[in-house]
Short mmCIF file of C-alpha atoms in Angstrom, two decimals:
data_model
loop_
_atom_site.label_atom_id
_atom_site.label_comp_id
_atom_site.label_asym_id
_atom_site.label_seq_id
_atom_site.Cartn_x
_atom_site.Cartn_y
_atom_site.Cartn_z
CA MET T 30 -2.18 5.83 29.61
CA THR T 31 -1.51 4.21 32.95
CA ALA T 32 -3.43 5.19 36.08
CA GLN T 33 -0.40 7.19 37.19
CA THR T 34 -0.14 9.32 34.05
CA ARG T 35 -3.90 9.87 34.19
CA LEU T 36 -3.58 11.07 37.77
CA ALA T 37 -0.59 13.35 37.10
CA PRO T 38 -2.45 16.39 35.66
CA VAL T 39 -5.02 16.22 38.50
CA LEU T 40 -2.29 16.14 41.14
CA PHE T 41 -0.45 18.98 39.41
CA PHE T 42 -3.68 21.02 39.32
CA VAL T 43 -4.34 20.48 43.03
CA LEU T 44 -0.71 21.39 43.84
CA MET T 45 -0.97 24.63 41.83
CA LEU T 46 -4.21 25.53 43.66
CA LEU T 47 -2.51 24.98 47.03
CA VAL T 48 0.50 27.11 46.04
CA TRP T 49 -1.83 29.84 44.74
CA GLU T 50 -3.94 29.87 47.91
CA GLY T 51 -0.81 29.82 50.09
CA LEU T 52 0.78 32.79 48.25
CA VAL T 53 -2.44 34.83 48.38
CA ARG T 54 -2.71 34.26 52.15
CA LEU T 55 0.99 34.85 52.86
CA THR T 56 1.22 38.11 50.92
CA ASN T 57 -2.19 39.39 52.05
CA VAL T 58 -3.16 40.50 48.52
CA PRO T 59 -6.71 41.90 48.67
CA ALA T 60 -9.34 39.72 46.91
CA TYR T 61 -10.29 42.56 44.50
CA LEU T 62 -6.77 42.31 43.03
CA VAL T 63 -6.03 38.55 43.07
CA PRO T 64 -8.55 36.22 44.70
CA GLY T 65 -7.43 32.79 45.92
CA PRO T 66 -9.13 29.56 44.78
CA TRP T 67 -11.05 29.42 48.06
CA ALA T 68 -12.59 32.87 47.52
CA ILE T 69 -13.42 31.98 43.90
CA GLY T 70 -15.20 28.81 45.04
CA GLN T 71 -17.12 30.81 47.64
CA ALA T 72 -18.14 33.37 45.00
CA PHE T 73 -19.49 30.59 42.80
CA LEU T 74 -21.42 28.95 45.64
CA GLN T 75 -23.04 32.27 46.63
CA ALA T 76 -25.09 32.33 43.44
CA PRO T 77 -24.49 29.15 41.42
CA SER T 78 -27.77 29.35 39.50
CA VAL T 79 -26.94 32.79 38.05
CA LEU T 80 -23.53 31.67 36.75
CA LEU T 81 -24.78 28.27 35.54
CA GLY T 82 -27.72 29.93 33.79
CA SER T 83 -25.32 32.27 32.02
CA LEU T 84 -23.10 29.30 31.10
CA ALA T 85 -26.11 27.53 29.55
CA SER T 86 -26.91 30.67 27.57
CA THR T 87 -23.33 30.91 26.24
CA LEU T 88 -23.19 27.17 25.45
CA LEU T 89 -26.44 27.37 23.48
CA VAL T 90 -24.93 30.08 21.27
CA THR T 91 -21.73 28.00 20.98
CA PHE T 92 -23.51 24.81 19.88
CA VAL T 93 -25.84 26.48 17.41
CA ALA T 94 -22.86 28.38 15.97
CA LEU T 95 -20.81 25.17 15.70
CA ILE T 96 -23.61 23.35 13.88
CA VAL T 97 -24.16 26.29 11.50
CA SER T 98 -20.36 26.50 10.95
CA ALA T 99 -20.24 22.79 10.09
CA LEU T 100 -23.14 23.07 7.63
CA VAL T 101 -21.83 26.25 5.97
CA GLY T 102 -18.19 25.08 5.97
CA VAL T 103 -18.96 21.68 4.41
CA ALA T 104 -21.42 23.16 1.89
CA LEU T 105 -18.87 25.75 0.69
CA ALA T 106 -16.06 23.14 0.54
CA VAL T 107 -18.24 20.77 -1.52
CA ALA T 108 -19.24 23.62 -3.84
CA MET T 109 -15.53 24.38 -4.33
CA VAL T 110 -14.61 20.82 -5.27
CA ALA T 111 -17.68 20.43 -7.53
CA SER T 112 -17.08 23.57 -9.60
CA LYS T 113 -14.00 25.59 -10.58
CA TRP T 114 -16.19 28.70 -10.77
CA ALA T 115 -17.34 28.26 -7.20
CA ARG T 116 -13.73 27.69 -6.11
CA ALA T 117 -12.55 30.93 -7.70
CA ALA T 118 -15.51 32.82 -6.24
CA ILE T 119 -15.47 31.44 -2.68
CA GLN T 120 -11.79 31.14 -1.76
CA PRO T 121 -10.93 34.88 -1.41
CA TRP T 122 -14.13 35.66 0.51
CA ALA T 123 -13.47 32.84 2.97
CA VAL T 124 -10.03 34.29 3.69
CA VAL T 125 -11.51 37.79 4.06
CA LEU T 126 -13.95 36.44 6.66
CA GLN T 127 -11.12 34.62 8.43
CA VAL T 128 -8.92 37.70 8.84
CA THR T 129 -11.75 40.07 9.77
CA PRO T 130 -11.36 40.93 13.48
CA ILE T 131 -14.71 40.00 15.00
CA VAL T 132 -14.52 42.74 17.67
CA ALA T 133 -14.40 45.31 14.87
CA ILE T 134 -17.55 44.18 13.09
CA ALA T 135 -19.57 42.66 15.95
CA PRO T 136 -21.30 46.00 16.83
CA LEU T 137 -22.41 46.34 13.19
CA ILE T 138 -23.71 42.76 13.08
CA ILE T 139 -25.61 43.24 16.34
CA VAL T 140 -27.30 46.35 14.91
CA TRP T 141 -27.98 44.75 11.51
CA VAL T 142 -29.31 41.40 12.69
CA GLY T 143 -31.53 42.82 15.43
CA ASP T 144 -32.42 39.57 17.21
CA PRO T 145 -29.73 39.30 19.94
CA PHE T 146 -29.46 35.48 19.86
CA ALA T 147 -29.12 35.37 16.07
CA ALA T 148 -26.57 38.18 16.16
CA LEU T 149 -24.41 36.28 18.66
CA VAL T 150 -24.63 33.13 16.52
CA VAL T 151 -23.59 35.04 13.39
CA CYS T 152 -20.54 36.48 15.16
CA ALA T 153 -19.52 33.06 16.55
CA VAL T 154 -19.95 31.46 13.10
CA ILE T 155 -17.66 34.05 11.52
CA VAL T 156 -14.96 33.14 14.05
CA ALA T 157 -15.53 29.37 13.99
CA PHE T 158 -16.31 28.37 10.43
CA PHE T 159 -12.89 28.69 8.78
CA PRO T 160 -11.09 25.61 10.22
CA ILE T 161 -14.01 23.35 9.28
CA PHE T 162 -14.18 24.88 5.82
CA SER T 163 -10.47 24.78 5.00
CA ASN T 164 -9.90 21.31 6.51
CA THR T 165 -12.88 19.85 4.66
CA ALA T 166 -11.71 21.47 1.42
CA ILE T 167 -8.25 19.90 1.86
CA GLY T 168 -9.82 16.51 2.71
CA LEU T 169 -12.09 16.61 -0.34
CA GLY T 170 -9.02 17.21 -2.50
CA ALA T 171 -6.95 14.49 -0.83
CA ALA T 172 -8.74 11.47 -2.36
CA PRO T 173 -6.03 9.15 -3.85
CA ALA T 174 -5.45 9.66 -7.59
CA ASP T 175 -5.75 5.91 -8.28
CA LEU T 176 -9.20 5.78 -6.69
CA LEU T 177 -10.28 8.81 -8.74
CA ASP T 178 -9.09 6.88 -11.84
CA LEU T 179 -11.10 3.85 -10.74
CA PHE T 180 -14.22 6.02 -10.44
CA ARG T 181 -13.55 7.48 -13.91
CA LEU T 182 -13.05 4.00 -15.43
CA ASN T 183 -16.48 3.00 -14.17
CA GLY T 184 -18.14 6.10 -15.55
CA ALA T 185 -18.88 7.74 -12.17
CA GLY T 186 -20.25 11.29 -12.31
CA THR T 187 -19.11 14.27 -10.22
CA TRP T 188 -21.82 13.77 -7.62
CA ASP T 189 -21.15 10.02 -7.17
CA THR T 190 -17.43 10.76 -6.83
CA ILE T 191 -18.13 13.34 -4.12
CA ARG T 192 -20.67 11.19 -2.27
CA LEU T 193 -18.88 7.84 -2.37
CA LEU T 194 -15.22 8.90 -2.38
CA ARG T 195 -14.44 12.54 -1.59
CA LEU T 196 -16.81 13.06 1.37
CA PRO T 197 -15.86 9.87 3.28
CA ALA T 198 -12.17 10.56 2.51
CA ALA T 199 -12.61 14.08 3.95
CA LEU T 200 -14.26 12.89 7.20
CA PRO T 201 -11.01 12.69 9.26
CA TYR T 202 -10.03 16.18 8.06
CA PHE T 203 -13.51 17.54 8.80
CA LEU T 204 -13.42 16.14 12.34
CA ALA T 205 -9.98 17.65 13.01
CA GLY T 206 -11.35 21.00 11.83
CA LEU T 207 -14.49 20.56 13.94
CA ARG T 208 -12.37 20.16 17.05
CA VAL T 209 -10.55 23.45 16.41
CA SER T 210 -13.81 25.17 15.51
CA GLY T 211 -15.47 23.93 18.73
CA GLY T 212 -13.08 26.02 20.81
CA LEU T 213 -13.28 28.98 18.42
CA SER T 214 -17.06 28.84 18.52
CA LEU T 215 -16.96 29.32 22.30
CA VAL T 216 -14.44 32.18 21.92
CA GLY T 217 -16.61 33.79 19.22
CA ALA T 218 -19.73 33.50 21.38
CA VAL T 219 -17.99 35.12 24.36
CA VAL T 220 -16.45 37.94 22.29
CA ALA T 221 -19.84 38.71 20.72
CA GLU T 222 -21.42 38.69 24.19
CA PHE T 223 -18.82 41.18 25.38
CA VAL T 224 -19.77 43.56 22.58
CA ALA T 225 -23.49 42.96 22.98
CA GLY T 226 -23.22 42.96 26.79
CA SER T 227 -21.97 46.54 26.89
CA GLY T 228 -25.24 47.42 25.14
CA GLY T 229 -27.10 45.55 27.86
CA VAL T 230 -28.79 42.85 25.68
CA ALA T 231 -27.35 39.54 26.71
CA SER T 232 -27.18 37.22 29.69
CA GLY T 233 -24.20 35.03 28.80
CA LEU T 234 -21.03 34.41 30.81
CA ALA T 235 -19.25 37.38 29.21
CA TYR T 236 -21.96 39.63 30.58
CA ARG T 237 -21.37 38.18 34.07
CA ILE T 238 -17.65 38.83 33.70
CA LEU T 239 -18.26 42.45 32.68
CA GLU T 240 -20.85 42.97 35.43
CA ALA T 241 -18.57 41.49 38.10
CA GLY T 242 -15.72 43.68 36.84
CA TYR T 243 -17.81 46.87 37.14
CA ARG T 244 -18.83 45.91 40.68
CA LEU T 245 -15.29 44.89 41.63
CA GLN T 246 -16.56 41.36 42.44
CA ILE T 247 -13.25 39.94 41.22
CA PRO T 248 -13.69 36.44 42.75
CA ARG T 249 -16.97 36.09 40.87
CA MET T 250 -15.28 37.22 37.68
CA PHE T 251 -12.71 34.46 38.16
CA ALA T 252 -15.49 31.95 38.87
CA ALA T 253 -17.06 32.81 35.50
CA LEU T 254 -13.66 32.42 33.80
CA VAL T 255 -13.16 29.01 35.41
CA LEU T 256 -16.57 27.90 34.11
CA LEU T 257 -15.58 29.06 30.60
CA SER T 258 -12.34 27.07 30.74
CA LEU T 259 -14.16 23.96 31.93
CA ALA T 260 -16.72 24.36 29.13
CA GLY T 261 -13.88 24.63 26.59
CA LEU T 262 -12.22 21.47 27.92
CA ALA T 263 -15.53 19.60 27.83
CA ILE T 264 -16.26 20.66 24.22
CA ASN T 265 -12.76 19.60 23.14
CA ALA T 266 -13.05 16.20 24.87
CA ALA T 267 -16.54 15.59 23.45
CA LEU T 268 -15.42 16.35 19.88
CA ALA T 269 -12.33 14.15 20.30
CA GLY T 270 -14.60 11.32 21.48
CA LEU T 271 -16.92 11.85 18.51
CA ALA T 272 -13.93 11.63 16.13
CA ARG T 273 -12.70 8.39 17.73
CA LEU T 274 -16.19 6.91 17.41
CA LEU T 275 -16.70 7.88 13.76
CA LEU T 276 -13.18 6.95 12.62
CA ALA T 277 -13.00 3.53 14.32
CA ARG T 278 -13.75 1.73 11.04
CA TYR T 279 -11.08 3.69 9.15
CA GLY T 280 -8.29 1.85 10.98
CA ASP T 281 -5.03 3.71 11.58
CA THR T 282 -4.85 5.30 8.12
CA THR T 283 -6.22 8.63 9.32
CA PRO T 284 -4.36 11.93 9.57
CA ARG T 285 -3.68 13.46 13.02
CA MET S 22 -8.16 -7.32 -30.33
CA LEU S 23 -6.23 -4.05 -29.99
CA THR S 24 -3.74 -2.47 -32.36
CA LEU S 25 -1.49 0.46 -31.46
CA ASN S 26 -0.20 2.40 -34.48
CA HIS S 27 2.81 4.68 -33.94
CA VAL S 28 1.53 5.83 -30.55
CA ALA S 29 3.39 8.77 -28.99
CA ARG S 30 2.92 10.59 -25.71
CA ARG S 31 4.83 13.64 -24.55
CA PHE S 32 4.12 15.20 -21.14
CA ALA S 33 3.71 18.93 -20.51
CA ASN S 34 7.18 19.04 -18.92
CA GLY S 35 8.73 17.91 -22.22
CA VAL S 36 9.46 14.29 -21.23
CA GLU S 37 8.85 11.96 -24.15
CA ALA S 38 7.10 9.09 -22.33
CA LEU S 39 6.37 7.04 -25.44
CA HIS S 40 8.01 7.22 -28.86
CA ASP S 41 6.49 5.52 -31.92
CA VAL S 42 5.01 2.47 -30.18
CA SER S 43 3.34 -0.05 -32.49
CA LEU S 44 1.92 -3.23 -31.03
CA SER S 45 -0.83 -5.71 -31.79
CA LEU S 46 -2.48 -7.49 -28.86
CA ASP S 47 -4.49 -10.72 -29.23
CA ALA S 48 -7.60 -11.61 -27.26
CA GLY S 49 -6.96 -14.15 -24.49
CA ASP S 50 -3.23 -13.48 -24.34
CA PHE S 51 -1.18 -12.80 -21.21
CA VAL S 52 1.23 -10.00 -22.12
CA ALA S 53 3.90 -8.54 -19.84
CA LEU S 54 5.11 -4.98 -20.46
CA LEU S 55 8.61 -5.21 -19.00
CA GLY S 56 11.11 -2.42 -18.48
CA PRO S 57 12.95 -0.18 -16.00
CA SER S 58 11.36 2.77 -14.24
CA GLY S 59 10.54 5.61 -16.61
CA CYS S 60 10.25 3.49 -19.79
CA GLY S 61 6.62 4.51 -20.27
CA LYS S 62 5.06 1.11 -19.53
CA SER S 63 2.56 2.55 -17.04
CA THR S 64 1.78 5.39 -19.46
CA LEU S 65 1.08 2.79 -22.15
CA LEU S 66 -1.28 0.96 -19.79
CA ARG S 67 -3.14 4.21 -18.97
CA LEU S 68 -3.53 4.89 -22.71
CA ILE S 69 -5.03 1.42 -23.21
CA ALA S 70 -7.37 2.03 -20.25
CA GLY S 71 -8.52 5.31 -21.76
CA LEU S 72 -7.30 7.25 -18.69
CA ASP S 73 -4.92 9.23 -20.91
CA ALA S 74 -4.89 10.18 -24.60
CA PRO S 75 -1.93 9.84 -27.04
CA ASP S 76 -0.34 12.90 -28.67
CA GLY S 77 0.31 10.96 -31.87
CA GLY S 78 -0.78 7.70 -33.51
CA GLN S 79 -3.88 5.78 -32.56
CA LEU S 80 -5.33 2.87 -30.63
CA VAL S 81 -7.72 0.73 -32.63
CA TRP S 82 -10.01 -1.72 -30.83
CA ARG S 83 -11.35 -4.32 -33.25
CA ASP S 84 -14.73 -4.58 -31.45
CA GLY S 85 -14.97 -0.89 -30.55
CA VAL S 86 -13.77 0.98 -27.49
CA PRO S 87 -14.61 -1.12 -24.38
CA ALA S 88 -17.57 0.03 -22.31
CA PRO S 89 -17.09 0.76 -18.58
CA GLY S 90 -16.77 -2.64 -16.93
CA ALA S 91 -15.24 -4.37 -19.94
CA LEU S 92 -11.84 -3.18 -18.68
CA GLY S 93 -10.56 -4.12 -15.25
CA PHE S 94 -7.68 -2.14 -13.74
CA VAL S 95 -5.48 -3.20 -10.82
CA PHE S 96 -3.15 -0.54 -9.41
CA GLN S 97 0.26 -0.91 -7.74
CA ASP S 98 -1.34 -0.26 -4.35
CA ALA S 99 -4.56 -2.01 -3.42
CA THR S 100 -6.27 1.45 -3.30
CA LEU S 101 -9.28 0.19 -1.35
CA LEU S 102 -11.75 2.49 0.38
CA PRO S 103 -10.42 2.28 3.98
CA TRP S 104 -13.86 2.84 5.55
CA ALA S 105 -15.59 0.10 3.54
CA THR S 106 -15.61 -3.69 4.01
CA ALA S 107 -14.01 -6.05 1.48
CA ALA S 108 -17.45 -6.83 0.02
CA GLU S 109 -18.35 -3.13 -0.26
CA ASN S 110 -15.03 -2.47 -2.00
CA VAL S 111 -15.63 -5.26 -4.52
CA PHE S 112 -19.22 -4.01 -5.02
CA LEU S 113 -18.00 -0.46 -5.80
CA PRO S 114 -17.50 -0.72 -9.62
CA LEU S 115 -20.96 -2.28 -10.04
CA ARG S 116 -22.51 0.33 -7.77
CA LEU S 117 -20.93 3.14 -9.77
CA ARG S 118 -22.49 1.73 -12.92
CA GLY S 119 -25.94 1.78 -11.29
CA ILE S 120 -26.26 -1.90 -10.37
CA GLY S 121 -28.05 -2.54 -7.04
CA TRP S 122 -26.92 -4.93 -4.33
CA ALA S 123 -29.83 -7.27 -5.14
CA ASP S 124 -28.27 -8.01 -8.55
CA ALA S 125 -24.63 -7.61 -7.50
CA GLY S 126 -24.50 -9.57 -4.23
CA ALA S 127 -23.93 -12.99 -5.80
CA LYS S 128 -21.26 -11.60 -8.15
CA VAL S 129 -19.42 -9.95 -5.25
CA THR S 130 -19.48 -13.17 -3.23
CA ALA S 131 -18.24 -15.14 -6.25
CA ALA S 132 -15.41 -12.67 -6.97
CA LEU S 133 -14.21 -12.80 -3.35
CA ALA S 134 -14.31 -16.61 -3.46
CA GLN S 135 -12.31 -16.60 -6.72
CA VAL S 136 -9.41 -14.78 -5.07
CA GLY S 137 -9.59 -17.05 -2.00
CA LEU S 138 -11.20 -14.53 0.37
CA GLY S 139 -14.58 -16.23 0.75
CA GLY S 140 -14.60 -15.76 4.53
CA PHE S 141 -13.48 -12.13 4.59
CA ALA S 142 -16.45 -10.27 3.09
CA ASP S 143 -16.96 -8.16 6.22
CA ALA S 144 -13.28 -7.44 6.97
CA ARG S 145 -12.04 -3.87 6.60
CA PRO S 146 -8.76 -3.13 4.75
CA HIS S 147 -6.83 -2.31 7.95
CA GLN S 148 -7.69 -5.79 9.26
CA LEU S 149 -6.16 -7.50 6.18
CA SER S 150 -2.52 -8.18 5.24
CA GLY S 151 -0.93 -6.54 2.19
CA GLY S 152 -1.40 -9.69 0.10
CA MET S 153 -5.05 -10.02 1.11
CA ARG S 154 -5.69 -6.35 0.29
CA MET S 155 -4.27 -6.95 -3.18
CA ARG S 156 -6.57 -9.99 -3.54
CA VAL S 157 -9.56 -7.74 -2.72
CA SER S 158 -8.28 -5.30 -5.33
CA ILE S 159 -8.12 -8.09 -7.94
CA ALA S 160 -11.62 -9.26 -6.97
CA ARG S 161 -12.83 -5.67 -7.47
CA ALA S 162 -11.43 -5.78 -11.02
CA LEU S 163 -12.86 -9.24 -11.73
CA VAL S 164 -16.38 -8.59 -10.43
CA SER S 165 -17.35 -6.86 -13.68
CA ARG S 166 -16.26 -9.93 -15.71
CA PRO S 167 -13.87 -7.76 -17.78
CA ARG S 168 -12.70 -8.82 -21.24
CA VAL S 169 -9.34 -7.19 -20.54
CA LEU S 170 -7.54 -7.01 -17.21
CA LEU S 171 -4.91 -4.26 -16.95
CA MET S 172 -2.44 -4.62 -14.07
CA ASP S 173 0.13 -1.95 -13.11
CA GLU S 174 2.92 -3.61 -11.06
CA PRO S 175 0.30 -5.08 -8.72
CA PHE S 176 2.69 -7.32 -6.76
CA ALA S 177 5.71 -4.97 -6.56
CA ALA S 178 5.07 -3.95 -2.94
CA LEU S 179 4.57 -7.51 -1.61
CA ASP S 180 7.10 -9.84 -0.02
CA GLU S 181 8.60 -12.67 -2.13
CA PHE S 182 6.51 -15.46 -0.54
CA THR S 183 3.20 -13.62 -0.95
CA ARG S 184 4.18 -12.56 -4.47
CA HIS S 185 4.87 -16.14 -5.64
CA LYS S 186 1.53 -17.34 -4.28
CA LEU S 187 -0.39 -14.45 -5.91
CA GLN S 188 1.41 -15.01 -9.23
CA GLU S 189 0.39 -18.69 -9.23
CA ASP S 190 -3.20 -17.85 -8.29
CA LEU S 191 -3.36 -15.17 -11.00
CA LEU S 192 -2.25 -17.68 -13.65
CA ALA S 193 -4.94 -20.12 -12.49
CA LEU S 194 -7.56 -17.33 -12.66
CA TRP S 195 -6.42 -16.34 -16.15
CA ARG S 196 -6.82 -19.93 -17.40
CA GLU S 197 -10.20 -20.21 -15.70
CA LEU S 198 -11.63 -16.88 -16.91
CA GLY S 199 -10.12 -16.71 -20.39
CA CYS S 200 -9.72 -12.93 -20.33
CA THR S 201 -6.81 -10.94 -21.77
CA ILE S 202 -4.25 -9.75 -19.22
CA ILE S 203 -1.81 -6.90 -19.83
CA PHE S 204 0.63 -6.87 -16.93
CA VAL S 205 3.14 -4.10 -16.28
CA THR S 206 6.22 -5.16 -14.29
CA HIS S 207 9.87 -4.25 -13.78
CA SER S 208 10.75 -7.80 -12.69
CA LEU S 209 12.02 -10.00 -15.51
CA TYR S 210 11.46 -13.09 -13.32
CA GLU S 211 7.84 -12.13 -12.85
CA ALA S 212 7.41 -11.49 -16.58
CA ALA S 213 9.07 -14.80 -17.49
CA PHE S 214 6.93 -16.76 -15.03
CA LEU S 215 3.55 -15.20 -15.86
CA ALA S 216 3.41 -14.07 -19.46
CA ARG S 217 2.91 -15.85 -22.76
CA ARG S 218 4.44 -12.84 -24.46
CA ILE S 219 6.97 -10.36 -23.09
CA VAL S 220 7.27 -6.87 -24.54
CA LEU S 221 10.58 -5.35 -23.43
CA MET S 222 10.68 -1.56 -23.26
CA SER S 223 13.49 0.99 -22.91
CA PRO S 224 13.41 4.49 -21.42
CA ARG S 225 14.16 8.03 -22.68
CA PRO S 226 12.20 7.97 -24.90
CA GLY S 227 9.96 5.01 -24.03
CA ARG S 228 9.92 2.51 -26.89
CA ILE S 229 9.66 -1.23 -27.59
CA VAL S 230 13.02 -2.98 -28.04
CA GLN S 231 12.10 -6.68 -27.99
CA ASP S 232 8.96 -8.80 -28.37
CA ILE S 233 9.52 -12.29 -26.96
CA ALA S 234 7.15 -15.27 -27.08
CA SER S 235 7.36 -17.57 -24.06
CA GLU S 236 7.50 -21.36 -24.36
CA VAL S 237 7.41 -21.91 -20.60
CA ARG S 238 4.71 -24.34 -19.39
CA SER S 239 2.65 -22.24 -17.06
CA GLY S 240 2.05 -23.38 -13.50
CA ALA S 241 3.73 -23.46 -10.11
CA ALA S 242 6.35 -25.98 -11.35
CA ALA S 243 7.52 -23.58 -14.06
CA ARG S 244 10.00 -21.88 -11.72
CA LEU S 245 12.10 -25.10 -11.86
CA ASP S 246 11.54 -25.64 -15.59
CA PRO S 247 14.76 -25.34 -17.72
CA ALA S 248 12.69 -23.40 -20.29
CA TYR S 249 12.01 -20.78 -17.61
CA ALA S 250 15.71 -20.47 -16.80
CA ALA S 251 16.48 -20.20 -20.52
CA LEU S 252 13.87 -17.45 -20.95
CA VAL S 253 15.29 -15.50 -18.00
CA ALA S 254 18.75 -15.82 -19.57
CA GLN S 255 17.37 -14.68 -22.96
CA ILE S 256 15.78 -11.56 -21.44
CA THR S 257 18.91 -10.86 -19.39
CA GLY S 258 20.86 -10.87 -22.67
CA HIS S 259 18.66 -8.09 -23.97
CA LEU S 260 19.01 -5.91 -20.88
CA ARG S 261 22.18 -4.24 -22.16
CA ALA S 262 20.05 -2.72 -24.92
CA VAL S 263 17.61 -1.42 -22.34
CA ALA S 264 19.77 0.20 -19.67
#
């Protein structure tokens, strides 16, 4: 990327903000319907510590959920490649979890789990774990047939084949899944907070959005949304950087 | 060393890959299995390696079925671990058989030197050319000091210049190491240049049609040797029976 192409999205963003602010002022739309960027910035600066504290709370749920998703997803994928029985047992349940709408079962989970933080993490994991799991499972199965033959010729056991061939071969797939799951983990955390927030348990960004909505503090609601978007962009960029770092020694033979 | 008695192999889809193949292979020989695509030569190599089992007939090893490590296998592609260095790739077969780096290090270094890659131990596959990757692959097969080296069209994907150099180096290695080489190829020039014995195969069903002993003096000069030209002409004469 040249300096110009790097600058282009920033310039476009600033231009859109100016157009937005101009339209809001020209048409005299009240701030409780559509606030302009200026009003949103003001709303954030009025109480930055409240919103940033809520962001930290949501991000903590997101990160714990992402780490749990990675551990559970990889463990299940390895179990599936190690044993046909495990494959037959796990596959349908993983799909069931994937298609279960989290909003529908989140209230149940919050009641069952009890501890609010753990309940939020469980909900976010249910949303986030599938891409890691399915990508890792595909990667574990994508080891070249010739290399599998080479391992067989040298008398390698199942565990050595997984450890020395299948797991490193699956790393690029795992990292691609992790990047998708990073965003989903944030979405899952926010959705769970929405459900929990209406019961008055949580302090995450979703709770701020709900609260601001009830009080018709629409600019503040938008400020919370902007923070969420920025957090999503940061997570995505961080995971992309991690993938570049870990895959440097693979050369250009990696998928995606 | 190895005798094949009426070996047959039929795949699940009904294709008869090998039909009544009988062959006796001598220790220390350099044998080319030559034939067009689909003649079962790779299947035959996999049977010898023990990666596949025949549906009929048998393979009899005079000194018993080779232990892991007594057979080296070189595939058509280099099939290296892309995340590992050249040295780690060559170390792999020893590592899989439970040998530690303390005992294997010298062998790995020697194998890399044998294929002319002494200075590339720490290079990763994506930093090497196609020919160099194939050299690493050959070093990986040689590091176990195999009695038998099985090669499945190892040079087919390389350019002509690289291929000639690798063929000459392989011949030198064969004379130096004294192992048996069974070399699958679809190039009659390659077979005529490398092998002491050429087994010509024909497809549908895969079977042996000619067994030719080579009188060509082996070495880089052989490509200009009249005996080499005569052998190529002799094989060409048999091709009508194959196609």
